[in-house]
Tab-separated table of N, CA, C and O in Angstrom:
chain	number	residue	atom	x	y	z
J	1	UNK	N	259.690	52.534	137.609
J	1	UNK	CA	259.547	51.153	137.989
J	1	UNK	C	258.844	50.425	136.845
J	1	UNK	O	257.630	50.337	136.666
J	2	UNK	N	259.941	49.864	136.025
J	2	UNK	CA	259.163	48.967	135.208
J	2	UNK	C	258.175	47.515	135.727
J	2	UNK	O	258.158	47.089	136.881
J	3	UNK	N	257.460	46.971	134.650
J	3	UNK	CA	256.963	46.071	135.387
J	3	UNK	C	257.089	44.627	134.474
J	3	UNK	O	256.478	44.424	133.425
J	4	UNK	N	258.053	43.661	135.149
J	4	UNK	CA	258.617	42.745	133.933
J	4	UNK	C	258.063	41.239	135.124
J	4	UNK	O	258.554	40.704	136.118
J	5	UNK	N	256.441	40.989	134.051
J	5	UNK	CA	255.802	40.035	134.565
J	5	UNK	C	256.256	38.357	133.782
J	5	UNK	O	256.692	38.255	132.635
J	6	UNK	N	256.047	37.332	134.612
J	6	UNK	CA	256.446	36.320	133.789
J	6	UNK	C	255.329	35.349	133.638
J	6	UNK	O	254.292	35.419	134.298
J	7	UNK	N	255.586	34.422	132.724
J	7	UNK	CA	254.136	33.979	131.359
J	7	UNK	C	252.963	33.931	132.683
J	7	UNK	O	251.917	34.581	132.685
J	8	UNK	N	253.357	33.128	133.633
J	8	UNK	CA	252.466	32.406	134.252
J	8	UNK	C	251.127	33.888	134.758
J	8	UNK	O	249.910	34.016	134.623
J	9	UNK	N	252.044	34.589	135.247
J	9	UNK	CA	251.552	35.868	136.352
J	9	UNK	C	250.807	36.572	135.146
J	9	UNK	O	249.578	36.620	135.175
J	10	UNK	N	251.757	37.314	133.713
J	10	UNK	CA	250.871	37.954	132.843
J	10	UNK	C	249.705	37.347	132.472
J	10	UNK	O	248.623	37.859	132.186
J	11	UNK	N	250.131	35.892	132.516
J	11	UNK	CA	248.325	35.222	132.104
J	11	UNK	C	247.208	35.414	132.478
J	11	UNK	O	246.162	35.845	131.994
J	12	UNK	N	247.631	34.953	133.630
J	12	UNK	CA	246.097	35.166	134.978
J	12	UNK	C	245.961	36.837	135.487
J	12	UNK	O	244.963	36.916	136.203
J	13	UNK	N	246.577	38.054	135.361
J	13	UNK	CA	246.180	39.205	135.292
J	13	UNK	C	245.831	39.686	133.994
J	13	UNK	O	245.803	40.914	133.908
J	14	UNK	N	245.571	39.074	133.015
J	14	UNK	CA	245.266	39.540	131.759
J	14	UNK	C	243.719	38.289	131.933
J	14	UNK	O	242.581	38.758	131.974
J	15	UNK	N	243.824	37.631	131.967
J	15	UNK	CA	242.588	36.512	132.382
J	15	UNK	C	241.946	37.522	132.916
J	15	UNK	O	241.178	38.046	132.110
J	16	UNK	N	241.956	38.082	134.129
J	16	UNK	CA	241.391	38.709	135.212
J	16	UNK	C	240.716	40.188	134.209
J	16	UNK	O	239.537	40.542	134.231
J	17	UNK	N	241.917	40.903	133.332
J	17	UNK	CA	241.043	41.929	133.076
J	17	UNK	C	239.660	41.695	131.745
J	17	UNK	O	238.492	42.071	131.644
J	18	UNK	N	240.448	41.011	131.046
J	18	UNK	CA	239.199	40.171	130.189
J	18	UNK	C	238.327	39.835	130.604
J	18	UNK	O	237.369	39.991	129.847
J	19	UNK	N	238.024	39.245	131.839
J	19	UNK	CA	236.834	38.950	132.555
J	19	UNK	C	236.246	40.250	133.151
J	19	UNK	O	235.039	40.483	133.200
J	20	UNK	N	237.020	40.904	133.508
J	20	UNK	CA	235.970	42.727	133.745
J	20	UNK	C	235.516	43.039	132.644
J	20	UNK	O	234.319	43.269	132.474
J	21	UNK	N	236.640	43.115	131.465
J	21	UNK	CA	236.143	43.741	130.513
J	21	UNK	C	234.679	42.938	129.790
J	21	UNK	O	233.861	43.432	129.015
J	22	UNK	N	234.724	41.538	130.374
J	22	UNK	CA	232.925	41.116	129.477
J	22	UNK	C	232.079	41.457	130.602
J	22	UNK	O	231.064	42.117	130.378
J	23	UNK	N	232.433	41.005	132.078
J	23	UNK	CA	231.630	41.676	133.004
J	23	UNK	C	230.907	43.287	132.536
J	23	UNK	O	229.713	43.526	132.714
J	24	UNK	N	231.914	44.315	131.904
J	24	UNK	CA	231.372	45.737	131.788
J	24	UNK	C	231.007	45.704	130.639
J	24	UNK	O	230.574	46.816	130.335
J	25	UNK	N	230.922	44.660	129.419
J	25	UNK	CA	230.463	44.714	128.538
J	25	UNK	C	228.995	44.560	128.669
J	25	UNK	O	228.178	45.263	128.075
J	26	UNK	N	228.650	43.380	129.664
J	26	UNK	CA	227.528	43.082	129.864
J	26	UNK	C	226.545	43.901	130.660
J	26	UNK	O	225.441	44.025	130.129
J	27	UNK	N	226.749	44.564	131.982
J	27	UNK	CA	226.154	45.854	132.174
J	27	UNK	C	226.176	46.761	131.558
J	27	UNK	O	225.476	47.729	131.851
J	28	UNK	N	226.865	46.752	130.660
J	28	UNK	CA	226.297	48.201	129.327
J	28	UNK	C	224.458	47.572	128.957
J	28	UNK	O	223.324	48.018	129.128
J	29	UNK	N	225.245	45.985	128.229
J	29	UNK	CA	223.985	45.563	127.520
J	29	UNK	C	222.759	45.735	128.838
J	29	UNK	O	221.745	46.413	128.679
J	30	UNK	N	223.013	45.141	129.868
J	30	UNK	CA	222.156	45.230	130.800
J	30	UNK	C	221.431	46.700	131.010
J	30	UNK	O	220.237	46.970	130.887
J	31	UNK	N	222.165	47.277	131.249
J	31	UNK	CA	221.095	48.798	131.068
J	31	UNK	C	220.550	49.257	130.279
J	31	UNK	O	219.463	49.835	130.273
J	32	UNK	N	221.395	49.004	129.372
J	32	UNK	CA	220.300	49.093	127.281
J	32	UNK	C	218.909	48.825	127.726
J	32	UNK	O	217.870	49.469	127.872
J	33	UNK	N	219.538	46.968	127.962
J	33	UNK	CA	217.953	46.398	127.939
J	33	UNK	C	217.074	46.702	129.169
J	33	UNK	O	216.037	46.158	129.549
J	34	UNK	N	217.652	47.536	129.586
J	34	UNK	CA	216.344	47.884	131.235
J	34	UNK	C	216.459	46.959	132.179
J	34	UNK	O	215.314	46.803	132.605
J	35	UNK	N	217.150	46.286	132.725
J	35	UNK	CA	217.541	44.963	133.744
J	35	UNK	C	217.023	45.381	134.685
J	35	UNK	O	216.737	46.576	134.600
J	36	UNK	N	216.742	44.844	135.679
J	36	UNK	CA	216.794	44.770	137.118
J	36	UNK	C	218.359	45.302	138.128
J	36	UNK	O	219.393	44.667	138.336
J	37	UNK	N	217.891	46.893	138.643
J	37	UNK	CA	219.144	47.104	138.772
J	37	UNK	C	219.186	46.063	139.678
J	37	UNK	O	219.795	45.284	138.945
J	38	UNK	N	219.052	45.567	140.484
J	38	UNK	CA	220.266	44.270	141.611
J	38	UNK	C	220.853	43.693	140.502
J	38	UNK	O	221.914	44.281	140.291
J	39	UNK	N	220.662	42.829	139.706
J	39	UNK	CA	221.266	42.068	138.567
J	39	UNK	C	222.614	42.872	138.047
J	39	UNK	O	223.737	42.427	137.809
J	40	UNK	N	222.079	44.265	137.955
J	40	UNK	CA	223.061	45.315	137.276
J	40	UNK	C	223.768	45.788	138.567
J	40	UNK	O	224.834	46.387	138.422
J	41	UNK	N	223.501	45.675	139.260
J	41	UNK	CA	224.821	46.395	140.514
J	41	UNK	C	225.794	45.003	140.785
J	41	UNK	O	226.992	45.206	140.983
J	42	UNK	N	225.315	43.677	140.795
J	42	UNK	CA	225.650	42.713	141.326
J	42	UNK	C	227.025	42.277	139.990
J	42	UNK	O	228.235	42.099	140.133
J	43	UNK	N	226.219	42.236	138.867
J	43	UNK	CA	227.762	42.240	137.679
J	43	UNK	C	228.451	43.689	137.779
J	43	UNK	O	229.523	43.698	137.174
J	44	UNK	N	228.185	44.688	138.267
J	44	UNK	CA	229.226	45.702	138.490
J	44	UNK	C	230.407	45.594	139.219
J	44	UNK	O	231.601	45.730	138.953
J	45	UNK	N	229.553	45.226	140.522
J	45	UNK	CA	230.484	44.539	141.712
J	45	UNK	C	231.448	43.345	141.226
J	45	UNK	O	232.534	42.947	141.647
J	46	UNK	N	230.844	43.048	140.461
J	46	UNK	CA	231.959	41.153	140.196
J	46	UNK	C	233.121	42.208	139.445
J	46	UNK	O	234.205	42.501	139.949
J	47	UNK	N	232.641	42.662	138.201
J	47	UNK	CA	233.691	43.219	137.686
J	47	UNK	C	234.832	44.047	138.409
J	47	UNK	O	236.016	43.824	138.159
J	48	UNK	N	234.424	45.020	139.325
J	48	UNK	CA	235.167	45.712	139.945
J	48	UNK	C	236.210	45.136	140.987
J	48	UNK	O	237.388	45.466	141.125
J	49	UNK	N	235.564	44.301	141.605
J	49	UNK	CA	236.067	42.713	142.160
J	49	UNK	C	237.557	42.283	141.189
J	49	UNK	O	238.627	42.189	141.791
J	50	UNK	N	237.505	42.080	139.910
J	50	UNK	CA	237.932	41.713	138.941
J	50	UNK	C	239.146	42.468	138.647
J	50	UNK	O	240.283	42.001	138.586
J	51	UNK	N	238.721	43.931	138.435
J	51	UNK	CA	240.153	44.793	138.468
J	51	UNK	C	240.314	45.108	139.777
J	51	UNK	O	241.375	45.731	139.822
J	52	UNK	N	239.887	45.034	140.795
J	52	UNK	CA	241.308	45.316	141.880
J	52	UNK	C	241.953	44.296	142.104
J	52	UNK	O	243.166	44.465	141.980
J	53	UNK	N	241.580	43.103	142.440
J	53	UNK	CA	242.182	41.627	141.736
J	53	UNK	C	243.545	41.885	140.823
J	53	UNK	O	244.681	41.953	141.293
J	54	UNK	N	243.296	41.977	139.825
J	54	UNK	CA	244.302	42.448	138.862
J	54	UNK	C	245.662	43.748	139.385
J	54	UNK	O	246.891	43.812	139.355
J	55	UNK	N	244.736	44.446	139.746
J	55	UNK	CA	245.723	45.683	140.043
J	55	UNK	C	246.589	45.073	141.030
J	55	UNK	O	247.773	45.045	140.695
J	56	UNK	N	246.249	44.478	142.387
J	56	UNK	CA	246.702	43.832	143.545
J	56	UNK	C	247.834	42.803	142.704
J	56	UNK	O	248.994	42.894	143.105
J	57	UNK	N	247.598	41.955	141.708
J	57	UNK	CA	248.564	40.939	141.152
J	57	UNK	C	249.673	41.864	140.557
J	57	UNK	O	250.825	41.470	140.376
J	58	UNK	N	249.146	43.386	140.206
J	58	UNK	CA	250.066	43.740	139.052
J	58	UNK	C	251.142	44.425	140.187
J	58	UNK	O	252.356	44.352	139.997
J	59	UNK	N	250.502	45.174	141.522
J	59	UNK	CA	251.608	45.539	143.129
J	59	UNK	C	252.228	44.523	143.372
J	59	UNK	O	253.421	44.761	143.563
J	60	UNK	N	251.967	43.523	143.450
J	60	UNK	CA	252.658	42.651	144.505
J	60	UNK	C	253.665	42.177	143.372
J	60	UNK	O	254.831	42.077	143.753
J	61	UNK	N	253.425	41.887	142.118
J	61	UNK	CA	254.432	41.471	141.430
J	61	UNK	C	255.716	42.497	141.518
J	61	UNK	O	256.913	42.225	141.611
J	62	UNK	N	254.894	44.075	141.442
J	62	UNK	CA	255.948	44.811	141.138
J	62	UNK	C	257.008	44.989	142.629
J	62	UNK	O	258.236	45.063	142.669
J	63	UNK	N	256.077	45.019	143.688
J	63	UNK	CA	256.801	44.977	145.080
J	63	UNK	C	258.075	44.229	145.193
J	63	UNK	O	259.105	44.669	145.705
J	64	UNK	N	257.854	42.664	144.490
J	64	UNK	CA	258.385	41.353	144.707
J	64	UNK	C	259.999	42.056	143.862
J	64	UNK	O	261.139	41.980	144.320
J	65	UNK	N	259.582	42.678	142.604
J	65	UNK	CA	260.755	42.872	141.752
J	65	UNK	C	261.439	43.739	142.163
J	65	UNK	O	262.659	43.715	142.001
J	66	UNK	N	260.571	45.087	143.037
J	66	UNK	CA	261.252	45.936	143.542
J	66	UNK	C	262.386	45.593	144.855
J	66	UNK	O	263.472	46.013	145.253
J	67	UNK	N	261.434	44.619	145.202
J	67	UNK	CA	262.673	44.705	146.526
J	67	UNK	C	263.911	43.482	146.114
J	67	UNK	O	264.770	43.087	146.902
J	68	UNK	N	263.787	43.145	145.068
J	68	UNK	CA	264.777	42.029	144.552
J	68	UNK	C	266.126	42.871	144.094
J	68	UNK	O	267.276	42.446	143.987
J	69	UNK	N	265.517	44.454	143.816
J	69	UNK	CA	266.366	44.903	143.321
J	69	UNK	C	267.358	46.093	143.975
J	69	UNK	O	268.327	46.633	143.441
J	70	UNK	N	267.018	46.228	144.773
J	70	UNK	CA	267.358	47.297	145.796
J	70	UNK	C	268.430	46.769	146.381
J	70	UNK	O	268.753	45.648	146.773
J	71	UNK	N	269.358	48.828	146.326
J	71	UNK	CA	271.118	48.572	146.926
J	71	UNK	C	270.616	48.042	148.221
J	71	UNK	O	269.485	47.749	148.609
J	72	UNK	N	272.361	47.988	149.045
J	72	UNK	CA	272.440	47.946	150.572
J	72	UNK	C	272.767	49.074	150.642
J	72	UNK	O	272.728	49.911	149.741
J	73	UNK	N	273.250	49.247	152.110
J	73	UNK	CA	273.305	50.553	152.383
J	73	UNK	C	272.920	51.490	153.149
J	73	UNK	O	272.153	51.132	154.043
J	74	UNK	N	273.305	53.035	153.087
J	74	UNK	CA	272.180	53.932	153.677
J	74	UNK	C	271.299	53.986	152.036
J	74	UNK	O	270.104	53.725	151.899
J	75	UNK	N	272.217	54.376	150.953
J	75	UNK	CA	271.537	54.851	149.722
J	75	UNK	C	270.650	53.922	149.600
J	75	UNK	O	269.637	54.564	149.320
J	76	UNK	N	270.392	52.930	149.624
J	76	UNK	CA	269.558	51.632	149.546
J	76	UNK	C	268.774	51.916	150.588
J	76	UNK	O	267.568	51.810	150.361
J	77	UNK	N	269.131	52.289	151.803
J	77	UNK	CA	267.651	52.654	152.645
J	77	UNK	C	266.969	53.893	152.120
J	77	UNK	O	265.743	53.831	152.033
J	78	UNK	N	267.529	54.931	151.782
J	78	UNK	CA	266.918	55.707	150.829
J	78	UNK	C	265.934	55.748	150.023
J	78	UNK	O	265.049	56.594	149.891
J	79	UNK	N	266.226	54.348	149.242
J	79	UNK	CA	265.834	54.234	147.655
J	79	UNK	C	264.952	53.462	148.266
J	79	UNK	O	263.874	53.646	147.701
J	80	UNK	N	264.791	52.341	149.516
J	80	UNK	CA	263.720	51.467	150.302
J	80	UNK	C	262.600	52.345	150.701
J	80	UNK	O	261.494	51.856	150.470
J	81	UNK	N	262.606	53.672	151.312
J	81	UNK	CA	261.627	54.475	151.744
J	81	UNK	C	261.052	55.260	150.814
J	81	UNK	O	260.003	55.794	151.176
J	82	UNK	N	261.483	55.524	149.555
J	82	UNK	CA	261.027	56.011	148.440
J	82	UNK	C	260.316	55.072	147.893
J	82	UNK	O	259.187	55.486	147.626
J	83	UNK	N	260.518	53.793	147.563
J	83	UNK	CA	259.720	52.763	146.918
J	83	UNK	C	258.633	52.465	147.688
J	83	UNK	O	257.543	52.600	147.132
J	84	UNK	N	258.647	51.973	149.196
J	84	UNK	CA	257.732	51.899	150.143
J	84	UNK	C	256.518	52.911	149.845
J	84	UNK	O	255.371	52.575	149.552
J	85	UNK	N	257.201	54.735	150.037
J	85	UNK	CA	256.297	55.159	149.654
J	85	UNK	C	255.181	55.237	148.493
J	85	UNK	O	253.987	55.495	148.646
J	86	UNK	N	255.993	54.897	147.067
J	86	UNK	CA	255.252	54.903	146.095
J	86	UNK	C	254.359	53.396	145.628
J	86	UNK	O	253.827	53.242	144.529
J	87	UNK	N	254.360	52.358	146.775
J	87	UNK	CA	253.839	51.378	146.536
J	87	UNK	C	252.333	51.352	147.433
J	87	UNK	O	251.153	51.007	147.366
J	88	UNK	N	253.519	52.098	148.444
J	88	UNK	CA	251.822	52.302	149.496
J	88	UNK	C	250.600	53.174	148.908
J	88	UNK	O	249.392	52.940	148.910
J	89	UNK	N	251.403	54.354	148.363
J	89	UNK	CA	250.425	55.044	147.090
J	89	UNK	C	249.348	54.286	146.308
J	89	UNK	O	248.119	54.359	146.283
J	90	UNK	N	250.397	53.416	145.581
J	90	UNK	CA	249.601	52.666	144.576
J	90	UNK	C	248.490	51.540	145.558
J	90	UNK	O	247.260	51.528	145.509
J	91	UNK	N	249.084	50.960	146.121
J	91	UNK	CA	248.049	49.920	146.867
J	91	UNK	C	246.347	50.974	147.601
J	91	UNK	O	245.220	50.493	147.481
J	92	UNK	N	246.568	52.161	148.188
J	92	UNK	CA	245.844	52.971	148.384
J	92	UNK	C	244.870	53.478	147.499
J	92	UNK	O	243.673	53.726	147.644
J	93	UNK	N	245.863	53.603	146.292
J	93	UNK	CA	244.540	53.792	145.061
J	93	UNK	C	243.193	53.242	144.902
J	93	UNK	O	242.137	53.827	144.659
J	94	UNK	N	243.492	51.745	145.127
J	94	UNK	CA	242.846	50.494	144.827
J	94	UNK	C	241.936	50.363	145.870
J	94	UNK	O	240.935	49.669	145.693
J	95	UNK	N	242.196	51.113	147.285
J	95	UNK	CA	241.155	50.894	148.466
J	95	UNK	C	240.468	51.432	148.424
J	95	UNK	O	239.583	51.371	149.277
C-alpha cells in the first residue's frame, strides 16, 4: 500500500512532524538543563500528541486511497477484509 499524499495533506503532516521533532528537541535540552520534570513530561505529551496526529492523517489518507481503489466482487471482498485488517493493525499501533 503505497501512500500518494496531495500538497495540501503532505503539508500539514509534515508541519505536524516538525513540530514533534522541536517539541523532542526541546526536552532533550530540557533534561540537559535539569527542568522541572512537569515542564518536561508536559512538552513530551504535546509532542507525542503531535505524532499520533500525524500518523492518524497519514491512516486515514491511506484508508481514503485504499478504498478508492478496491475491485467489486467476491475478489474485492477479499482484498476489502485484508485491507480492513491491515488498517485496523496500523490504527492500533497508535493506541
Amino acid at each position: 500500500m503505497e501512500l500518494d499524499m496531495a500538497g495540501q495533506e503532505l503539508r500539514a503532516v509534515l508541519n505536524r512532524l516538525r513540530r514533534a521533532q522541536g517539541q523532542i528537541s526541546g526536552v532533550i535540552r530540557m533534561i540537559e538543563e535539569g527542568r522541572d520534570c512537569e515542564e518536561v513530561v508536559t512538552q513530551l505529551a504535546a509532542a507525542s500528541r503531535a505524532l499520533d496526529r500525524a500518523g492518524f492523517a497519514i491512516i486515514a489518507t491511506g484508508l481514503q486511497q485504499c478504498l478508492a481503489e478496491l475491485p467489486e466482487g467476491e475478489s474485492g471482498q477479499e482484498d476489502r477484509e485484508q485491507m480492513k485488517a491491515r488498517l485496523e493493525k496500523l490504527f492500533l499501533s497508535l493506541a
